[in-house]
Amino acid sequence: MKISTAEPSLVVLSRSPPPSLCSFFSSPNSFDVTFPALACSILSLDAMDISGEQHLDVRHDIIKKRIDANGNVIEARQDGIGAPKIEKPLQRHGGRLEHNETYCGSCYGAETSDDHCCNSCEEVRDAYRRKGWGLSNPDMIDQCKREGFLQRIKDEEGEGCNVYGFLEVNKVAGNFHFAPGKSFQQSNVHIHDLLSFQKDSYNISHKINRLAFGEYFPGVLNPLDGVHWTQKTPSGMYQYFIKVVPTVYTDINGHAIQSNQFSVTEHYRDAEFTYPQFLPGVFFFYDLSPIKVTFTEEHVSFLHFLTNVCAIVGGIFTVSGIVDSFIYHGQRVIKKKSEIGKFS
């Protein structure tokens, strides 16, 4: 299912998925970014715009690949699928799950109603996010402790993550970003919960394998394809400011492709100079240009072709005449000099 917002919409991030994973996609539009030093378990994707639309911790149509230090794939799965199962978890009323009893785990104060249950660590974190709370110690949460939340993060220490998928956003200015932690809103401020990971710094070195806005069309050039950036400081925020230009490409058969081109500028913010507003991550800020570019393929008319042929033939005769004149006059000069030398 796509993340769809109010019309009109702008499809961003285009990449054709690998053949082995094509079944996950209903559209060829996607993104592909690799973080060699940021584990998949802590990496999240958010999207928001100036109209007020927010999609936090996006998971639909997102694939994450765990990669080792050498770039080899350890595991690939759709984000949000594959959470570990727990046996005899703690019930909301305090006792352990008994035979034939329906499980209803506690949300530890973040319940939104009397019948609200949190049956996994992820659901507890989601409940905390909706309340605008940070989860400081996951080991104090039964679901997280039994699922080995912190242990999984420790086990993935030193791993990287390749994340790709596709996303739709409103056709207005906004941003999408990759950052560690689960995001939430607190006093109208966008915050990521980093306390639960118990880390002091995050390496956001990254490589953009492909990033495009809209469908591919012949001759399109995406300036961020293949861009690689390595972080030199302990932690920071990398920003891409993108100007999107709507583009219509019409082929020789009259088939029109509605797509986009874009230009980009880059900026790095060091954590040392941006605290307390600092959030480590890679941010893509996009804005739409009021200008539309149109490309149209057309057959060359016979008259145009005939004119070009005449121009080429005329050019050949002109150049031939110049060369012939040069040779003729050169020979005459050489002949005169030889005759003068003969009589002197």
PDB file of N, CA, C and O in Angstrom, residues 201-236:
ATOM      1  N   SER A 201      26.953   9.005  19.843  1.00  0.00           N
ATOM      2  CA  SER A 201      27.159   9.565  18.507  1.00  0.00           C
ATOM      3  C   SER A 201      26.674   8.573  17.447  1.00  0.00           C
ATOM      4  O   SER A 201      26.581   7.364  17.702  1.00  0.00           O
ATOM      5  N   TYR A 202      26.400   9.117  16.258  1.00  0.00           N
ATOM      6  CA  TYR A 202      25.893   8.310  15.153  1.00  0.00           C
ATOM      7  C   TYR A 202      26.629   8.709  13.875  1.00  0.00           C
ATOM      8  O   TYR A 202      26.733   9.899  13.557  1.00  0.00           O
ATOM      9  N   ASN A 203      27.131   7.709  13.183  1.00  0.00           N
ATOM     10  CA  ASN A 203      27.859   7.950  11.937  1.00  0.00           C
ATOM     11  C   ASN A 203      26.864   7.910  10.783  1.00  0.00           C
ATOM     12  O   ASN A 203      26.335   6.853  10.442  1.00  0.00           O
ATOM     13  N   ILE A 204      26.621   9.068  10.163  1.00  0.00           N
ATOM     14  CA  ILE A 204      25.629   9.146   9.088  1.00  0.00           C
ATOM     15  C   ILE A 204      26.284   9.149   7.708  1.00  0.00           C
ATOM     16  O   ILE A 204      25.704   9.659   6.744  1.00  0.00           O
ATOM     17  N   SER A 205      27.485   8.601   7.607  1.00  0.00           N
ATOM     18  CA  SER A 205      28.087   8.424   6.282  1.00  0.00           C
ATOM     19  C   SER A 205      27.095   7.672   5.401  1.00  0.00           C
ATOM     20  O   SER A 205      26.420   6.741   5.857  1.00  0.00           O
ATOM     21  N   HIS A 206      26.999   8.055   4.128  1.00  0.00           N
ATOM     22  CA  HIS A 206      25.987   7.437   3.282  1.00  0.00           C
ATOM     23  C   HIS A 206      26.381   7.496   1.819  1.00  0.00           C
ATOM     24  O   HIS A 206      27.224   8.301   1.411  1.00  0.00           O
ATOM     25  N   LYS A 207      25.759   6.621   1.050  1.00  0.00           N
ATOM     26  CA  LYS A 207      25.904   6.618  -0.399  1.00  0.00           C
ATOM     27  C   LYS A 207      24.515   6.564  -1.022  1.00  0.00           C
ATOM     28  O   LYS A 207      23.708   5.693  -0.681  1.00  0.00           O
ATOM     29  N   ILE A 208      24.221   7.502  -1.904  1.00  0.00           N
ATOM     30  CA  ILE A 208      22.938   7.526  -2.597  1.00  0.00           C
ATOM     31  C   ILE A 208      23.115   6.756  -3.906  1.00  0.00           C
ATOM     32  O   ILE A 208      23.695   7.265  -4.863  1.00  0.00           O
ATOM     33  N   ASN A 209      22.651   5.532  -3.916  1.00  0.00           N
ATOM     34  CA  ASN A 209      22.779   4.714  -5.128  1.00  0.00           C
ATOM     35  C   ASN A 209      21.904   5.255  -6.253  1.00  0.00           C
ATOM     36  O   ASN A 209      22.321   5.242  -7.418  1.00  0.00           O
ATOM     37  N   ARG A 210      20.722   5.710  -5.892  1.00  0.00           N
ATOM     38  CA  ARG A 210      19.844   6.337  -6.880  1.00  0.00           C
ATOM     39  C   ARG A 210      18.783   7.151  -6.165  1.00  0.00           C
ATOM     40  O   ARG A 210      18.238   6.732  -5.150  1.00  0.00           O
ATOM     41  N   LEU A 211      18.510   8.317  -6.696  1.00  0.00           N
ATOM     42  CA  LEU A 211      17.455   9.172  -6.163  1.00  0.00           C
ATOM     43  C   LEU A 211      16.892  10.006  -7.300  1.00  0.00           C
ATOM     44  O   LEU A 211      17.625  10.761  -7.940  1.00  0.00           O
ATOM     45  N   ALA A 212      15.612   9.853  -7.588  1.00  0.00           N
ATOM     46  CA  ALA A 212      14.973  10.596  -8.672  1.00  0.00           C
ATOM     47  C   ALA A 212      13.555  10.946  -8.271  1.00  0.00           C
ATOM     48  O   ALA A 212      12.970  10.307  -7.405  1.00  0.00           O
ATOM     49  N   PHE A 213      13.013  11.964  -8.883  1.00  0.00           N
ATOM     50  CA  PHE A 213      11.648  12.392  -8.612  1.00  0.00           C
ATOM     51  C   PHE A 213      10.793  12.074  -9.828  1.00  0.00           C
ATOM     52  O   PHE A 213      10.814  12.787 -10.818  1.00  0.00           O
ATOM     53  N   GLY A 214      10.037  10.994  -9.765  1.00  0.00           N
ATOM     54  CA  GLY A 214       9.170  10.641 -10.877  1.00  0.00           C
ATOM     55  C   GLY A 214       9.755   9.557 -11.760  1.00  0.00           C
ATOM     56  O   GLY A 214      10.801   8.974 -11.481  1.00  0.00           O
ATOM     57  N   GLU A 215       9.057   9.298 -12.844  1.00  0.00           N
ATOM     58  CA  GLU A 215       9.428   8.219 -13.750  1.00  0.00           C
ATOM     59  C   GLU A 215      10.676   8.570 -14.567  1.00  0.00           C
ATOM     60  O   GLU A 215      10.987   9.735 -14.792  1.00  0.00           O
ATOM     61  N   TYR A 216      11.346   7.528 -15.010  1.00  0.00           N
ATOM     62  CA  TYR A 216      12.499   7.707 -15.888  1.00  0.00           C
ATOM     63  C   TYR A 216      12.022   8.116 -17.280  1.00  0.00           C
ATOM     64  O   TYR A 216      10.988   7.662 -17.760  1.00  0.00           O
ATOM     65  N   PHE A 217      12.780   8.997 -17.928  1.00  0.00           N
ATOM     66  CA  PHE A 217      12.546   9.315 -19.333  1.00  0.00           C
ATOM     67  C   PHE A 217      13.903   9.477 -20.008  1.00  0.00           C
ATOM     68  O   PHE A 217      14.899   9.794 -19.339  1.00  0.00           O
ATOM     69  N   PRO A 218      14.003   9.241 -21.306  1.00  0.00           N
ATOM     70  CA  PRO A 218      15.294   9.291 -22.002  1.00  0.00           C
ATOM     71  C   PRO A 218      16.009  10.627 -21.802  1.00  0.00           C
ATOM     72  O   PRO A 218      15.417  11.684 -21.944  1.00  0.00           O
ATOM     73  N   GLY A 219      17.280  10.531 -21.425  1.00  0.00           N
ATOM     74  CA  GLY A 219      18.092  11.731 -21.271  1.00  0.00           C
ATOM     75  C   GLY A 219      18.055  12.347 -19.892  1.00  0.00           C
ATOM     76  O   GLY A 219      18.764  13.334 -19.643  1.00  0.00           O
ATOM     77  N   VAL A 220      17.256  11.800 -18.975  1.00  0.00           N
ATOM     78  CA  VAL A 220      17.188  12.386 -17.643  1.00  0.00           C
ATOM     79  C   VAL A 220      18.510  12.185 -16.908  1.00  0.00           C
ATOM     80  O   VAL A 220      19.163  11.144 -17.027  1.00  0.00           O
ATOM     81  N   LEU A 221      18.921  13.193 -16.140  1.00  0.00           N
ATOM     82  CA  LEU A 221      20.154  13.131 -15.367  1.00  0.00           C
ATOM     83  C   LEU A 221      19.828  13.466 -13.925  1.00  0.00           C
ATOM     84  O   LEU A 221      19.377  14.569 -13.610  1.00  0.00           O
ATOM     85  N   ASN A 222      20.019  12.496 -13.043  1.00  0.00           N
ATOM     86  CA  ASN A 222      19.768  12.697 -11.617  1.00  0.00           C
ATOM     87  C   ASN A 222      21.087  12.997 -10.911  1.00  0.00           C
ATOM     88  O   ASN A 222      21.937  12.114 -10.767  1.00  0.00           O
ATOM     89  N   PRO A 223      21.294  14.232 -10.459  1.00  0.00           N
ATOM     90  CA  PRO A 223      22.609  14.654  -9.968  1.00  0.00           C
ATOM     91  C   PRO A 223      23.083  13.955  -8.702  1.00  0.00           C
ATOM     92  O   PRO A 223      24.269  13.996  -8.398  1.00  0.00           O
ATOM     93  N   LEU A 224      22.189  13.298  -7.965  1.00  0.00           N
ATOM     94  CA  LEU A 224      22.613  12.645  -6.718  1.00  0.00           C
ATOM     95  C   LEU A 224      22.914  11.160  -6.897  1.00  0.00           C
ATOM     96  O   LEU A 224      23.343  10.513  -5.940  1.00  0.00           O
ATOM     97  N   ASP A 225      22.702  10.619  -8.075  1.00  0.00           N
ATOM     98  CA  ASP A 225      22.996   9.198  -8.300  1.00  0.00           C
ATOM     99  C   ASP A 225      24.483   8.933  -8.090  1.00  0.00           C
ATOM    100  O   ASP A 225      25.340   9.571  -8.721  1.00  0.00           O
ATOM    101  N   GLY A 226      24.793   7.989  -7.204  1.00  0.00           N
ATOM    102  CA  GLY A 226      26.179   7.612  -6.968  1.00  0.00           C
ATOM    103  C   GLY A 226      26.936   8.513  -6.018  1.00  0.00           C
ATOM    104  O   GLY A 226      28.129   8.299  -5.787  1.00  0.00           O
ATOM    105  N   VAL A 227      26.271   9.512  -5.434  1.00  0.00           N
ATOM    106  CA  VAL A 227      26.953  10.437  -4.515  1.00  0.00           C
ATOM    107  C   VAL A 227      27.294   9.711  -3.212  1.00  0.00           C
ATOM    108  O   VAL A 227      26.468   8.998  -2.640  1.00  0.00           O
ATOM    109  N   HIS A 228      28.521   9.895  -2.748  1.00  0.00           N
ATOM    110  CA  HIS A 228      28.987   9.265  -1.508  1.00  0.00           C
ATOM    111  C   HIS A 228      29.555  10.330  -0.587  1.00  0.00           C
ATOM    112  O   HIS A 228      30.306  11.206  -1.036  1.00  0.00           O
ATOM    113  N   TRP A 229      29.182  10.268   0.692  1.00  0.00           N
ATOM    114  CA  TRP A 229      29.700  11.228   1.665  1.00  0.00           C
ATOM    115  C   TRP A 229      30.135  10.491   2.927  1.00  0.00           C
ATOM    116  O   TRP A 229      29.419   9.620   3.437  1.00  0.00           O
ATOM    117  N   THR A 230      31.323  10.823   3.433  1.00  0.00           N
ATOM    118  CA  THR A 230      31.873  10.176   4.625  1.00  0.00           C
ATOM    119  C   THR A 230      31.973  11.187   5.756  1.00  0.00           C
ATOM    120  O   THR A 230      32.518  12.280   5.583  1.00  0.00           O
ATOM    121  N   GLN A 231      31.452  10.824   6.901  1.00  0.00           N
ATOM    122  CA  GLN A 231      31.452  11.714   8.062  1.00  0.00           C
ATOM    123  C   GLN A 231      32.824  11.716   8.730  1.00  0.00           C
ATOM    124  O   GLN A 231      33.392  10.665   9.008  1.00  0.00           O
ATOM    125  N   LYS A 232      33.330  12.910   9.027  1.00  0.00           N
ATOM    126  CA  LYS A 232      34.641  13.053   9.657  1.00  0.00           C
ATOM    127  C   LYS A 232      34.538  13.368  11.141  1.00  0.00           C
ATOM    128  O   LYS A 232      35.464  13.103  11.900  1.00  0.00           O
ATOM    129  N   THR A 233      33.423  13.976  11.571  1.00  0.00           N
ATOM    130  CA  THR A 233      33.240  14.365  12.969  1.00  0.00           C
ATOM    131  C   THR A 233      32.412  13.309  13.698  1.00  0.00           C
ATOM    132  O   THR A 233      31.794  12.449  13.065  1.00  0.00           O
ATOM    133  N   PRO A 234      32.357  13.347  15.043  1.00  0.00           N
ATOM    134  CA  PRO A 234      31.607  12.315  15.781  1.00  0.00           C
ATOM    135  C   PRO A 234      30.136  12.218  15.392  1.00  0.00           C
ATOM    136  O   PRO A 234      29.570  11.141  15.345  1.00  0.00           O
ATOM    137  N   SER A 235      29.482  13.357  15.134  1.00  0.00           N
ATOM    138  CA  SER A 235      28.070  13.317  14.793  1.00  0.00           C
ATOM    139  C   SER A 235      27.695  14.605  14.080  1.00  0.00           C
ATOM    140  O   SER A 235      28.319  15.639  14.275  1.00  0.00           O
ATOM    141  N   GLY A 236      26.667  14.548  13.246  1.00  0.00           N
ATOM    142  CA  GLY A 236      26.275  15.730  12.491  1.00  0.00           C
ATOM    143  C   GLY A 236      24.987  15.510  11.714  1.00  0.00           C
ATOM    144  O   GLY A 236      24.366  14.447  11.771  1.00  0.00           O
TER     145      GLY A 236
END
